[in-house]
Short mmCIF file of C-alpha atoms and ligand atoms in Angstrom, two decimals:
data_model
loop_
_atom_site.label_atom_id
_atom_site.label_comp_id
_atom_site.label_asym_id
_atom_site.label_seq_id
_atom_site.Cartn_x
_atom_site.Cartn_y
_atom_site.Cartn_z
CA UNK A 120 0.00 0.00 0.00
CA UNK A 121 2.79 2.42 0.96
CA UNK A 122 4.58 1.63 -2.31
CA UNK A 123 1.39 2.29 -4.30
CA UNK A 124 0.95 5.68 -2.66
CA UNK A 125 4.60 6.48 -3.40
CA UNK A 126 4.07 5.52 -7.08
CA UNK A 127 1.06 7.83 -7.26
CA UNK A 128 2.98 10.67 -5.60
CA UNK A 129 5.82 10.20 -8.11
CA UNK A 130 3.26 10.61 -10.93
CA UNK A 131 1.41 13.54 -9.39
CA UNK A 132 4.63 15.45 -8.65
CA UNK A 133 6.42 14.54 -11.91
CA UNK A 134 5.56 17.67 -13.88
CA UNK A 135 6.69 20.11 -11.18
CA UNK A 136 9.93 18.15 -10.70
CA UNK A 137 11.08 17.46 -14.27
CA UNK A 138 11.80 20.33 -16.65
CA UNK A 139 12.53 20.24 -20.37
CA UNK A 140 16.16 19.96 -21.41
CA UNK A 141 17.47 23.08 -23.14
CA UNK A 142 16.48 23.00 -26.82
CA UNK A 143 14.76 19.63 -26.39
CA UNK A 144 11.27 20.32 -27.67
CA UNK A 145 12.49 22.57 -30.54
CA UNK A 146 14.77 19.72 -31.63
CA UNK A 147 11.92 17.18 -31.88
CA UNK A 148 9.56 19.79 -33.36
CA UNK A 149 12.07 20.83 -36.06
CA UNK A 150 12.95 17.29 -37.02
CA UNK A 151 9.31 16.21 -37.34
CA UNK A 152 7.78 19.31 -38.95
CA UNK A 153 10.54 19.56 -41.58
CA UNK A 154 10.14 15.96 -42.71
CA UNK A 155 7.78 14.28 -45.17
CA UNK A 156 7.45 11.52 -42.55
CA UNK A 157 5.37 13.93 -40.46
CA UNK A 158 2.12 12.75 -42.07
CA UNK A 159 2.81 9.23 -40.75
CA UNK A 160 2.61 10.39 -37.15
CA UNK A 161 4.82 9.95 -34.10
CA UNK A 162 5.05 7.20 -31.52
CA UNK A 163 6.50 8.35 -28.21
CA UNK A 164 7.84 5.37 -26.31
CA UNK A 165 7.76 5.71 -22.51
CA UNK A 166 5.94 9.04 -22.62
CA UNK A 167 5.35 9.36 -18.86
CA UNK A 168 2.97 12.24 -18.12
CA UNK A 169 3.19 13.48 -21.71
CA UNK A 170 5.74 16.19 -20.91
CA UNK A 171 7.02 16.12 -24.54
CA UNK A 172 3.96 14.49 -26.15
CA UNK A 173 1.67 17.37 -25.34
CA UNK A 174 4.05 20.05 -26.63
CA UNK A 175 4.26 18.22 -29.99
CA UNK A 176 0.50 17.59 -30.01
CA UNK A 177 -0.06 21.35 -29.78
CA UNK A 178 1.73 21.63 -33.16
CA UNK A 179 -1.06 19.47 -34.59
CA UNK A 180 1.26 16.48 -34.91
CA UNK A 181 -0.53 13.12 -34.66
CA UNK A 182 1.10 11.47 -31.69
CA UNK A 183 0.65 8.30 -29.68
CA UNK A 184 2.21 8.07 -26.22
CA UNK A 185 2.96 4.64 -24.76
CA UNK A 186 3.95 3.94 -21.18
CA UNK A 187 3.90 1.11 -18.66
CA UNK A 188 2.69 3.26 -15.76
CA UNK A 189 -1.07 3.71 -15.40
CA UNK A 190 -0.41 6.42 -12.78
CA UNK A 191 1.67 8.51 -15.21
CA UNK A 192 -0.71 7.92 -18.13
CA UNK A 193 -3.66 9.06 -16.03
CA UNK A 194 -1.95 12.44 -15.61
CA UNK A 195 -1.15 12.49 -19.35
CA UNK A 196 -4.70 11.64 -20.38
CA UNK A 197 -6.16 14.52 -18.40
CA UNK A 198 -4.05 16.95 -20.46
CA UNK A 199 -5.39 15.88 -23.86
CA UNK A 200 -9.14 15.85 -23.25
CA UNK A 201 -10.89 16.93 -26.47
CA UNK A 202 -7.78 16.55 -28.67
CA UNK A 203 -8.27 14.07 -31.50
CA UNK A 204 -4.58 13.95 -32.57
CA UNK A 205 -3.37 12.36 -29.30
CA UNK A 206 -3.67 8.73 -28.20
CA UNK A 207 -2.34 7.00 -25.10
CA UNK A 208 -1.45 3.33 -24.77
CA UNK A 209 -0.70 1.44 -21.58
CA UNK A 210 1.91 -1.14 -22.52
CA UNK A 211 5.44 -2.40 -22.10
CA UNK A 212 8.03 -1.05 -24.55
CA UNK A 213 9.50 -4.55 -24.88
CA UNK A 214 6.35 -6.20 -26.15
CA UNK A 215 3.73 -3.71 -27.38
CA UNK A 216 1.79 -4.27 -30.58
CA UNK A 217 -0.12 -1.46 -32.26
CA UNK A 218 -1.87 -1.79 -35.58
CA UNK A 219 -0.06 1.26 -37.05
CA UNK A 220 3.33 2.13 -38.51
CA UNK A 221 4.67 5.55 -37.64
CA UNK A 222 7.03 7.99 -39.37
CA UNK A 223 8.89 8.67 -36.13
CA UNK A 224 9.49 6.95 -32.84
CA UNK A 225 10.94 9.16 -30.13
CA UNK A 226 12.21 8.23 -26.69
CA UNK A 227 12.85 11.33 -24.62
CA UNK A 228 14.11 11.58 -21.05
CA UNK A 229 16.58 8.64 -20.88
CA UNK A 230 13.74 6.08 -20.84
CA UNK A 231 15.66 3.43 -22.79
CA UNK A 232 17.85 3.07 -19.70
CA UNK A 233 14.98 1.14 -18.11
CA UNK A 234 16.01 -1.75 -20.38
CA UNK A 235 18.33 -3.66 -18.09
CA UNK A 236 19.79 -6.49 -20.20
CA UNK A 237 20.89 -6.97 -23.81
CA UNK A 238 17.78 -9.09 -24.33
CA UNK A 239 15.45 -6.33 -23.10
CA UNK A 240 17.31 -3.70 -25.10
CA UNK A 241 17.08 -5.64 -28.35
CA UNK A 242 13.43 -6.62 -27.78
CA UNK A 243 12.54 -2.97 -27.29
CA UNK A 244 14.41 -1.79 -30.38
CA UNK A 245 12.90 -4.58 -32.49
CA UNK A 246 9.39 -3.67 -31.32
CA UNK A 247 10.01 -0.05 -32.23
CA UNK A 248 11.38 -1.01 -35.65
CA UNK A 249 8.27 -3.06 -36.38
CA UNK A 250 6.17 0.03 -35.75
CA UNK A 251 8.14 2.31 -38.09
CA UNK A 252 7.56 2.81 -41.81
CA UNK A 253 10.51 2.12 -44.14
CA UNK A 254 13.05 4.92 -43.62
CA UNK A 255 11.17 5.97 -40.46
CA UNK A 256 13.31 7.66 -37.82
CA UNK A 257 14.01 6.70 -34.23
CA UNK A 258 15.26 9.44 -31.89
CA UNK A 259 16.65 8.37 -28.54
CA UNK A 260 17.76 10.63 -25.73
CA UNK A 261 20.14 9.00 -23.27
CA UNK A 262 22.37 10.16 -20.48
CA UNK A 263 26.04 10.51 -21.52
CA UNK A 264 27.51 8.63 -18.58
CA UNK A 265 29.53 10.64 -16.10
CA UNK A 266 32.28 8.22 -15.05
CA UNK A 267 33.37 10.54 -12.24
CA UNK A 268 29.91 10.48 -10.65
CA UNK A 269 29.41 6.75 -11.18
CA UNK A 270 32.82 5.93 -9.69
CA UNK A 271 31.88 7.73 -6.46
CA UNK A 272 28.55 5.94 -6.00
CA UNK A 273 28.54 3.35 -3.22
CA UNK A 274 27.39 -0.24 -3.53
CA UNK A 275 23.89 -1.21 -2.37
CA UNK A 276 25.01 -1.91 1.22
CA UNK A 277 26.27 1.60 1.95
CA UNK A 278 23.40 3.81 0.85
CA UNK A 279 23.49 7.52 1.62
CA UNK A 280 20.18 9.38 1.24
CA UNK A 281 20.20 12.95 -0.07
CA UNK A 282 17.16 15.19 0.26
CA UNK A 283 15.78 17.07 -2.73
CA UNK A 284 13.76 20.29 -2.70
CA UNK A 285 10.33 20.44 -1.09
CA UNK A 286 7.48 20.25 -3.62
CA UNK A 287 3.91 21.41 -3.08
CA UNK A 288 1.36 18.93 -4.38
CA UNK A 289 -0.62 20.62 -7.21
CA UNK A 290 -4.05 19.60 -5.92
CA UNK A 291 -3.79 18.83 -2.18
CA UNK A 292 -1.20 21.53 -1.37
CA UNK A 293 0.52 19.04 0.95
CA UNK A 294 4.30 19.24 0.93
CA UNK A 295 6.64 16.42 -0.09
CA UNK A 296 10.40 16.08 -0.21
CA UNK A 297 12.11 13.33 -2.21
CA UNK A 298 14.99 11.67 -0.43
CA UNK A 299 17.09 9.50 -2.76
CA UNK A 300 20.04 7.15 -2.49
CA UNK A 301 21.97 6.05 -5.56
CA UNK A 302 24.19 3.00 -5.85
CA UNK A 303 26.14 1.51 -8.75
CA UNK A 304 26.99 -2.02 -9.79
CA UNK A 305 29.82 -1.83 -12.35
CA UNK A 306 29.58 -5.46 -13.44
CA UNK A 307 26.10 -4.91 -14.87
CA UNK A 308 26.38 -1.16 -15.57
CA UNK A 309 23.37 -0.66 -13.29
CA UNK A 310 22.67 2.46 -11.28
CA UNK A 311 19.89 1.96 -8.74
CA UNK A 312 17.98 4.74 -7.04
CA UNK A 313 15.88 4.25 -3.93
CA UNK A 314 13.53 7.14 -3.25
CA UNK A 315 11.39 7.92 -0.24
CA UNK A 316 8.77 10.62 -0.43
CA UNK A 317 8.75 12.46 2.88
CA UNK A 318 5.54 14.26 3.69
CA UNK A 319 6.54 17.37 5.67
CA UNK A 320 4.63 19.95 7.68
CA UNK A 321 5.10 23.75 7.47
CA UNK A 322 8.06 23.49 9.86
CA UNK A 323 9.61 20.84 7.59
CA UNK A 324 9.14 18.08 10.17
CA UNK A 325 8.64 14.71 8.50
CA UNK A 326 5.10 13.47 9.21
CA UNK A 327 4.99 10.39 6.92
CA UNK A 328 7.38 8.49 4.68
CA UNK A 329 6.28 6.79 1.44
CA UNK A 330 8.89 4.38 0.13
CA UNK A 331 9.14 3.68 -3.62
CA UNK A 332 10.20 0.50 -5.37
CA UNK A 333 13.89 0.97 -6.34
CA UNK A 334 14.44 2.01 -9.97
CA UNK A 335 17.23 0.35 -11.90
CA UNK A 336 18.80 2.29 -14.73
CA UNK A 337 21.19 0.75 -17.17
CA UNK A 338 24.17 3.02 -17.90
CA UNK A 339 24.43 2.86 -21.68
CA UNK A 340 27.77 3.67 -23.29
CA UNK A 341 28.25 5.12 -26.75
CA UNK A 342 29.54 2.11 -28.65
CA UNK A 343 27.05 -0.17 -26.88
CA UNK A 344 24.26 1.96 -28.34
CA UNK A 345 25.83 1.91 -31.77
CA UNK A 346 26.06 -1.90 -31.70
CA UNK A 347 22.50 -2.25 -30.43
CA UNK A 348 20.99 -0.01 -33.09
CA UNK A 349 22.81 -1.81 -35.86
CA UNK A 350 21.91 -5.22 -34.45
CA UNK A 351 18.23 -4.24 -34.44
CA UNK A 352 18.37 -3.12 -38.08
CA UNK A 353 18.80 0.64 -37.83
CA UNK A 354 21.35 2.78 -39.63
CA UNK A 355 22.84 5.62 -37.64
CA UNK A 356 22.08 9.07 -39.03
CA UNK A 357 23.58 11.14 -36.22
CA UNK A 358 24.67 11.22 -32.61
CA UNK A 359 24.69 14.56 -30.83
CA UNK A 360 25.92 15.75 -27.44
CA UNK A 361 22.98 18.12 -26.94
CA UNK A 362 19.74 19.27 -28.52
CA UNK A 363 21.54 22.00 -30.50
CA UNK A 364 23.16 19.26 -32.65
CA UNK A 365 26.62 19.79 -31.21
CA UNK A 366 29.07 16.92 -31.49
CA UNK A 367 29.23 14.34 -28.70
CA UNK A 368 32.39 15.14 -26.73
CA UNK A 369 33.91 14.23 -23.35
CA UNK A 370 32.04 17.18 -21.85
CA UNK A 371 28.61 16.26 -23.25
CA UNK A 372 25.99 15.43 -20.64
CA UNK A 373 23.49 13.96 -23.09
CA UNK A 374 23.56 11.53 -26.03
CA UNK A 375 20.94 12.02 -28.72
CA UNK A 376 20.76 9.33 -31.38
CA UNK A 377 18.94 9.63 -34.69
CA UNK A 378 18.61 6.26 -36.42
CA UNK A 379 16.80 5.12 -39.55
CA UNK A 380 14.78 1.99 -40.10
CA UNK A 381 16.65 0.67 -43.09
CA UNK A 382 15.00 -2.71 -43.06
CA UNK A 383 18.24 -4.61 -43.46
CA UNK A 384 20.89 -5.45 -40.86
CA UNK A 385 24.14 -3.49 -41.19
C1 LIG B 637 12.41 9.11 -16.72
S1 LIG B 637 10.75 8.78 -17.20
C2 LIG B 637 10.66 9.71 -18.72
C3 LIG B 637 9.23 10.05 -19.09
C4 LIG B 637 9.09 10.96 -20.32
N1 LIG B 637 9.63 10.33 -21.51
C5 LIG B 637 9.77 12.29 -20.08
O1 LIG B 637 10.83 12.51 -20.70
O2 LIG B 637 9.26 13.08 -19.31
C6 LIG B 637 10.89 7.10 -17.76
C7 LIG B 637 9.57 6.53 -18.26
O3 LIG B 637 9.78 5.20 -18.73
C8 LIG B 637 8.62 4.45 -18.42
N2 LIG B 637 8.94 3.03 -18.51
C9 LIG B 637 9.83 2.33 -17.76
N3 LIG B 637 9.86 1.04 -18.14
C10 LIG B 637 8.97 0.93 -19.16
C11 LIG B 637 8.55 -0.16 -19.98
N4 LIG B 637 9.04 -1.39 -19.80
N5 LIG B 637 7.64 0.08 -20.94
C12 LIG B 637 7.11 1.32 -21.12
N6 LIG B 637 7.46 2.40 -20.36
C13 LIG B 637 8.37 2.19 -19.40
C14 LIG B 637 8.27 4.94 -17.02
O4 LIG B 637 6.96 4.58 -16.64
C15 LIG B 637 8.50 6.44 -17.19
O5 LIG B 637 7.36 7.08 -17.66
#
């Protein structure tokens, strides 16, 4: 029960906690609106609360958002009431089947890192490929791993919780503070975050604690992604270090991949 409440809180507080990356929405918008593939619509894989979906939908792009979390999709759905160009699908990115092929598949916000084994990664990419038209484009936004940060993370037995900023719930006005502990397992490239949502009173005293299920994020490296995309039958059109199409360098904090569904394995 506590974990379910924590999951709901995560969803309800998502939009006030997560901001757009600089240039992010303009990047997707430009790529889609300047392409003939636009008329084939966009599939957003792991759309969450529709943070990006809704901004593209407002450009009259036909877009379908898919996510595994009913809590996040409920928030998303409420934003698109009365809009006929937006659809939402509750499904797993490793095994979804939709009776449509899209011009674009986009995966904003590092969501591919929820694929935690080569098998899951390939299944997800193959599912996406099956839902793209020939020459359709896949855009993936991943974290460019910070070795310095990862190297300092403890193992799971020595967790250190760090408190985030206090957030006011958009409907109840109650106050919550996330408290998170990261750990890293180098042998599987897995970073795990355990988060507790602390309900706090006006004096910032903790009145309740809602504990979330730990989230495991796979730390994807550049050449791993290149191999995966090629294995799943994509050709690589570009890899950028930010949404302004700058080159991926040692200093880049993001990795943005643009890949094409070529149909054949390269
Ligand atoms: C960091 S959030 C990003 C959400 C959104 N793309 C954004 O940028 O705001 C990661 C998302 O991946 C979704 N997710 C995780 N595993 C998934 C799976 N197996 N299938 C579909 N969605 C999944 C989560 O529910 C969550 O919405």
